[in-house]
C-alpha positions as a Python dict, from the first residue, in 0.01 Angstrom:
ca = {
    (1, 'M'): (0, 0, 0),
    (2, 'I'): (-272, -259, 62),
    (3, 'R'): (-38, -547, -25),
    (4, 'L'): (225, -422, 220),
    (5, 'I'): (-29, -384, 502),
    (6, 'L'): (-176, -730, 438),
    (7, 'I'): (166, -895, 451),
    (8, 'L'): (280, -708, 763),
    (9, 'V'): (-42, -784, 951),
    (10, 'F'): (-32, -1150, 844),
    (11, 'L'): (331, -1196, 948),
    (12, 'I'): (283, -1029, 1286),
    (13, 'L'): (-28, -1239, 1358),
    (14, 'Y'): (147, -1552, 1236),
    (15, 'L'): (450, -1503, 1460),
    (16, 'I'): (233, -1434, 1765),
    (17, 'L'): (-34, -1699, 1709),
    (18, 'S'): (225, -1963, 1619),
    (19, 'L'): (373, -1962, 1970),
    (20, 'P'): (129, -2231, 2096),
    (21, 'F'): (217, -2438, 1789),
    (22, 'L'): (587, -2415, 1871),
    (23, 'A'): (515, -2531, 2225),
    (24, 'I'): (309, -2827, 2101),
    (25, 'E'): (557, -2938, 1836),
    (26, 'R'): (834, -2920, 2094),
    (27, 'L'): (646, -3178, 2297),
    (28, 'I'): (595, -3389, 1985),
    (29, 'A'): (968, -3365, 1907),
    (30, 'R'): (1050, -3546, 2231),
    (31, 'K'): (886, -3859, 2091),
    (32, 'N'): (920, -3804, 1717),
    (33, 'R'): (1155, -3527, 1612),
    (34, 'Y'): (1113, -3593, 1242),
    (35, 'A'): (734, -3553, 1264),
    (36, 'A'): (779, -3220, 1443),
    (37, 'D'): (1033, -3106, 1182),
    (38, 'I'): (801, -3191, 893),
    (39, 'A'): (511, -3013, 1065),
    (40, 'R'): (722, -2696, 1096),
    (41, 'L'): (831, -2723, 734),
    (42, 'H'): (474, -2748, 605),
    (43, 'V'): (341, -2471, 830),
    (44, 'V'): (611, -2225, 722),
    (45, 'Q'): (573, -2319, 355),
    (46, 'W'): (200, -2250, 386),
    (47, 'A'): (272, -1910, 545),
    (48, 'F'): (518, -1818, 270),
    (49, 'K'): (266, -1915, 3),
    (50, 'V'): (14, -1682, 169),
    (51, 'V'): (273, -1402, 161),
    (52, 'L'): (332, -1463, -211),
    (53, 'F'): (-45, -1459, -271),
    (54, 'F'): (-87, -1128, -90),
    (55, 'S'): (208, -982, -281),
    (56, 'G'): (52, -1077, -614),
    (57, 'T'): (359, -1273, -717),
    (58, 'H'): (317, -1490, -1027),
    (59, 'L'): (574, -1766, -1018),
    (60, 'T'): (712, -1980, -1300),
    (61, 'V'): (927, -2273, -1190),
    (62, 'I'): (1165, -2441, -1435),
    (63, 'G'): (1371, -2755, -1383),
    (64, 'E'): (1223, -2862, -1049),
    (65, 'E'): (1278, -3222, -1155),
    (66, 'H'): (1652, -3162, -1105),
    (67, 'V'): (1608, -3137, -726),
    (68, 'P'): (1678, -3476, -559),
    (69, 'K'): (1416, -3576, -304),
    (70, 'D'): (1610, -3865, -153),
    (71, 'C'): (1918, -3685, -21),
    (72, 'A'): (2033, -3358, 131),
    (73, 'V'): (2158, -3093, -111),
    (74, 'L'): (2320, -2751, -103),
    (75, 'Y'): (2108, -2489, -278),
    (76, 'I'): (2308, -2202, -428),
    (77, 'G'): (2137, -1900, -581),
    (78, 'N'): (2176, -1540, -692),
    (79, 'H'): (2032, -1289, -447),
    (80, 'R'): (1841, -969, -523),
    (81, 'S'): (1546, -963, -284),
    (82, 'F'): (1411, -1057, 58),
    (83, 'F'): (1155, -1255, -140),
    (84, 'D'): (1427, -1492, -269),
    (85, 'I'): (1401, -1677, 62),
    (86, 'V'): (1021, -1680, 66),
    (87, 'I'): (1003, -1816, -289),
    (88, 'T'): (1273, -2081, -263),
    (89, 'Y'): (1180, -2212, 82),
    (90, 'A'): (819, -2259, -25),
    (91, 'R'): (944, -2509, -288),
    (92, 'C'): (1181, -2719, -72),
    (93, 'P'): (1082, -3089, -88),
    (94, 'R'): (1259, -3175, 239),
    (95, 'L'): (1399, -3018, 555),
    (96, 'T'): (1618, -2723, 463),
    (97, 'G'): (1811, -2472, 668),
    (98, 'Y'): (1923, -2132, 539),
    (99, 'I'): (2240, -1940, 616),
    (100, 'A'): (2135, -1593, 735),
    (101, 'K'): (2303, -1277, 861),
    (102, 'D'): (2402, -1286, 1227),
    (103, 'S'): (2204, -966, 1294),
    (104, 'I'): (1873, -1150, 1238),
    (105, 'K'): (1925, -1331, 1570),
    (106, 'K'): (1820, -1006, 1740),
    (107, 'I'): (1466, -1020, 1595),
    (108, 'P'): (1231, -1183, 1848),
    (109, 'L'): (1010, -1475, 1736),
    (110, 'L'): (1158, -1469, 1384),
    (111, 'S'): (1495, -1592, 1509),
    (112, 'L'): (1317, -1854, 1724),
    (113, 'W'): (1136, -1991, 1420),
    (114, 'M'): (1454, -1987, 1213),
    (115, 'K'): (1646, -2186, 1473),
    (116, 'R'): (1369, -2447, 1479),
    (117, 'L'): (1398, -2467, 1098),
    (118, 'Y'): (1772, -2546, 1114),
    (119, 'C'): (1873, -2203, 989),
    (120, 'L'): (2222, -2086, 1086),
    (121, 'F'): (2347, -1735, 1152),
    (122, 'L'): (2673, -1624, 993),
    (123, 'N'): (2896, -1360, 1149),
    (124, 'R'): (3083, -1216, 852),
    (125, 'D'): (3314, -1008, 1071),
    (126, 'D'): (3445, -1301, 1276),
    (127, 'V'): (3630, -1562, 1071),
    (128, 'K'): (3640, -1812, 1356),
    (129, 'E'): (3267, -1788, 1423),
    (130, 'G'): (3197, -1800, 1050),
    (131, 'L'): (3392, -2124, 1025),
    (132, 'K'): (3189, -2272, 1311),
    (133, 'T'): (2870, -2189, 1124),
    (134, 'I'): (2990, -2363, 808),
    (135, 'L'): (3101, -2666, 1010),
    (136, 'T'): (2754, -2685, 1164),
    (137, 'G'): (2606, -2668, 815),
    (138, 'I'): (2828, -2959, 712),
    (139, 'E'): (2700, -3165, 1005),
    (140, 'Q'): (2340, -3084, 918),
    (141, 'I'): (2387, -3201, 560),
    (142, 'K'): (2545, -3522, 689),
    (143, 'N'): (2231, -3566, 902),
    (144, 'G'): (2007, -3535, 597),
    (145, 'I'): (1912, -3168, 621),
    (146, 'S'): (1957, -2963, 304),
    (147, 'M'): (2115, -2618, 328),
    (148, 'C'): (2072, -2303, 124),
    (149, 'I'): (2310, -2010, 94),
    (150, 'F'): (2336, -1705, -128),
    (151, 'P'): (2715, -1679, -179),
    (152, 'E'): (2720, -1314, -286),
    (153, 'G'): (2690, -1234, 84),
    (154, 'T'): (2435, -958, 28),
    (155, 'R'): (2162, -863, -217),
    (156, 'G'): (2279, -753, -559),
    (157, 'T'): (2168, -410, -679),
    (158, 'G'): (2289, -410, -1040),
    (159, 'I'): (2053, -296, -1312),
    (160, 'D'): (2095, -623, -1496),
    (161, 'E'): (1981, -947, -1330),
    (162, 'S'): (2311, -1107, -1429),
    (163, 'D'): (2517, -846, -1241),
    (164, 'M'): (2621, -1067, -953),
    (165, 'L'): (2879, -1003, -686),
    (166, 'P'): (3160, -1261, -672),
    (167, 'F'): (3060, -1581, -494),
    (168, 'K'): (3245, -1639, -168),
    (169, 'E'): (3433, -1967, -206),
    (170, 'G'): (3386, -2058, 161),
    (171, 'S'): (3012, -2083, 100),
    (172, 'L'): (3065, -2397, -105),
    (173, 'K'): (3262, -2581, 165),
    (174, 'M'): (2943, -2753, 278),
    (175, 'A'): (2923, -2934, -55),
    (176, 'E'): (3298, -2980, -89),
    (177, 'K'): (3329, -3153, 249),
    (178, 'T'): (3014, -3367, 225),
    (179, 'G'): (3007, -3444, -146),
    (180, 'C'): (2637, -3355, -156),
    (181, 'P'): (2492, -3230, -485),
    (182, 'I'): (2485, -2856, -544),
    (183, 'I'): (2156, -2730, -686),
    (184, 'P'): (2209, -2401, -871),
    (185, 'M'): (1911, -2164, -863),
    (186, 'A'): (1857, -1868, -1096),
    (187, 'L'): (1601, -1615, -975),
    (188, 'T'): (1472, -1337, -1197),
    (189, 'G'): (1217, -1067, -1124),
    (190, 'T'): (1224, -1092, -745),
    (191, 'A'): (1342, -734, -693),
    (192, 'D'): (1033, -617, -884),
    (193, 'I'): (819, -729, -592),
    (194, 'F'): (971, -492, -336),
    (195, 'E'): (1328, -363, -371),
    (196, 'N'): (1284, -180, -703),
    (197, 'H'): (1013, 48, -559),
    (198, 'L'): (1059, 65, -182),
    (199, 'P'): (857, 76, 38),
    (200, 'W'): (572, -61, -174),
    (201, 'I'): (498, -419, -273),
    (202, 'R'): (370, -472, -625),
    (203, 'S'): (256, -762, -836),
    (204, 'A'): (539, -913, -1039),
    (205, 'H'): (627, -1217, -1244),
    (206, 'V'): (915, -1420, -1103),
    (207, 'T'): (1104, -1710, -1253),
    (208, 'L'): (1282, -1970, -1042),
    (209, 'Q'): (1500, -2205, -1243),
    (210, 'Y'): (1678, -2506, -1096),
    (211, 'G'): (1987, -2630, -1276),
    (212, 'E'): (2109, -2986, -1298),
    (213, 'P'): (2287, -3112, -984),
    (214, 'I'): (2657, -3040, -962),
    (215, 'Y'): (2859, -3314, -794),
    (216, 'P'): (3186, -3156, -674),
    (217, 'K'): (3387, -3479, -680),
    (218, 'E'): (3297, -3537, -1045),
    (219, 'L'): (3434, -3200, -1158),
    (220, 'P'): (3784, -3140, -1297),
    (221, 'K'): (4038, -3056, -1026),
    (222, 'E'): (4059, -2692, -1133),
    (223, 'A'): (3681, -2652, -1103),
    (224, 'Q'): (3690, -2820, -761),
    (225, 'K'): (3943, -2561, -643),
    (226, 'R'): (3716, -2274, -755),
    (227, 'L'): (3378, -2430, -684),
    (228, 'G'): (3216, -2094, -610),
    (229, 'S'): (3331, -1943, -937),
    (230, 'Y'): (3227, -2256, -1129),
    (231, 'T'): (2877, -2255, -977),
    (232, 'Q'): (2838, -1883, -1041),
    (233, 'K'): (2913, -1935, -1410),
    (234, 'V'): (2645, -2205, -1424),
    (235, 'I'): (2391, -1968, -1266),
    (236, 'L'): (2497, -1686, -1497),
    (237, 'E'): (2427, -1906, -1799),
    (238, 'M'): (2084, -1987, -1655),
    (239, 'L'): (2010, -1618, -1598),
    (240, 'T'): (2098, -1527, -1955),
    (241, 'Q'): (1854, -1796, -2076),
    (242, 'T'): (1567, -1685, -1852),
    (243, 'T'): (1368, -1374, -1931),
    (244, 'P'): (1092, -1292, -1683),
    (245, 'R'): (749, -1236, -1832),
    (246, 'Q'): (560, -919, -1763),
    (247, 'S'): (279, -951, -1510),
}
């Protein structure tokens, strides 16, 4: 109960008190957009680390050396918790936008922050609008901004961590069209923070494992045609190798 209250109060205060910061960094962006972008990145990463501290999350990171720091990448991960975003974004070494549900645009302040962080909103019910979102993601990668998407389309609820929904092939178009490296991410234990015992937040041990970069153009033609399926198999292998420790 206390953890939940601490996080809610912190997030509400953060969103309200950060409004002056957004105004200031917008002025900075007129002269130096990159400096403003980096400032936003660091501020949000700090906030997410505070959230993880309040939640009592103990994090083990494996394979972080696989993440290139000199180019934009496409992060692909399994998805079981709201905390997947908090955990992964807090580790991004460079500007990174996330693909989120279109409904989040209706949340005041949160959607404003997300737009400033190069996040994109995907309308799953409108194919044309969905294509526009992916095309925007492609342009952002070409401009040096990494992207992250959870290709299952929604949070998995299977008992076993490896019970993933099929990856949507369209999610991988951003890597296919740009040739950027795909960074597979295997998350275990994240649902133990919140989803496995709603509405309470409890201390949990989480493992975030990064796999070796996947370069689409270097794969066999058959794998290139089913890039989503190929990446999912890589993540599945990582999940079967990773057993979360007990907190």
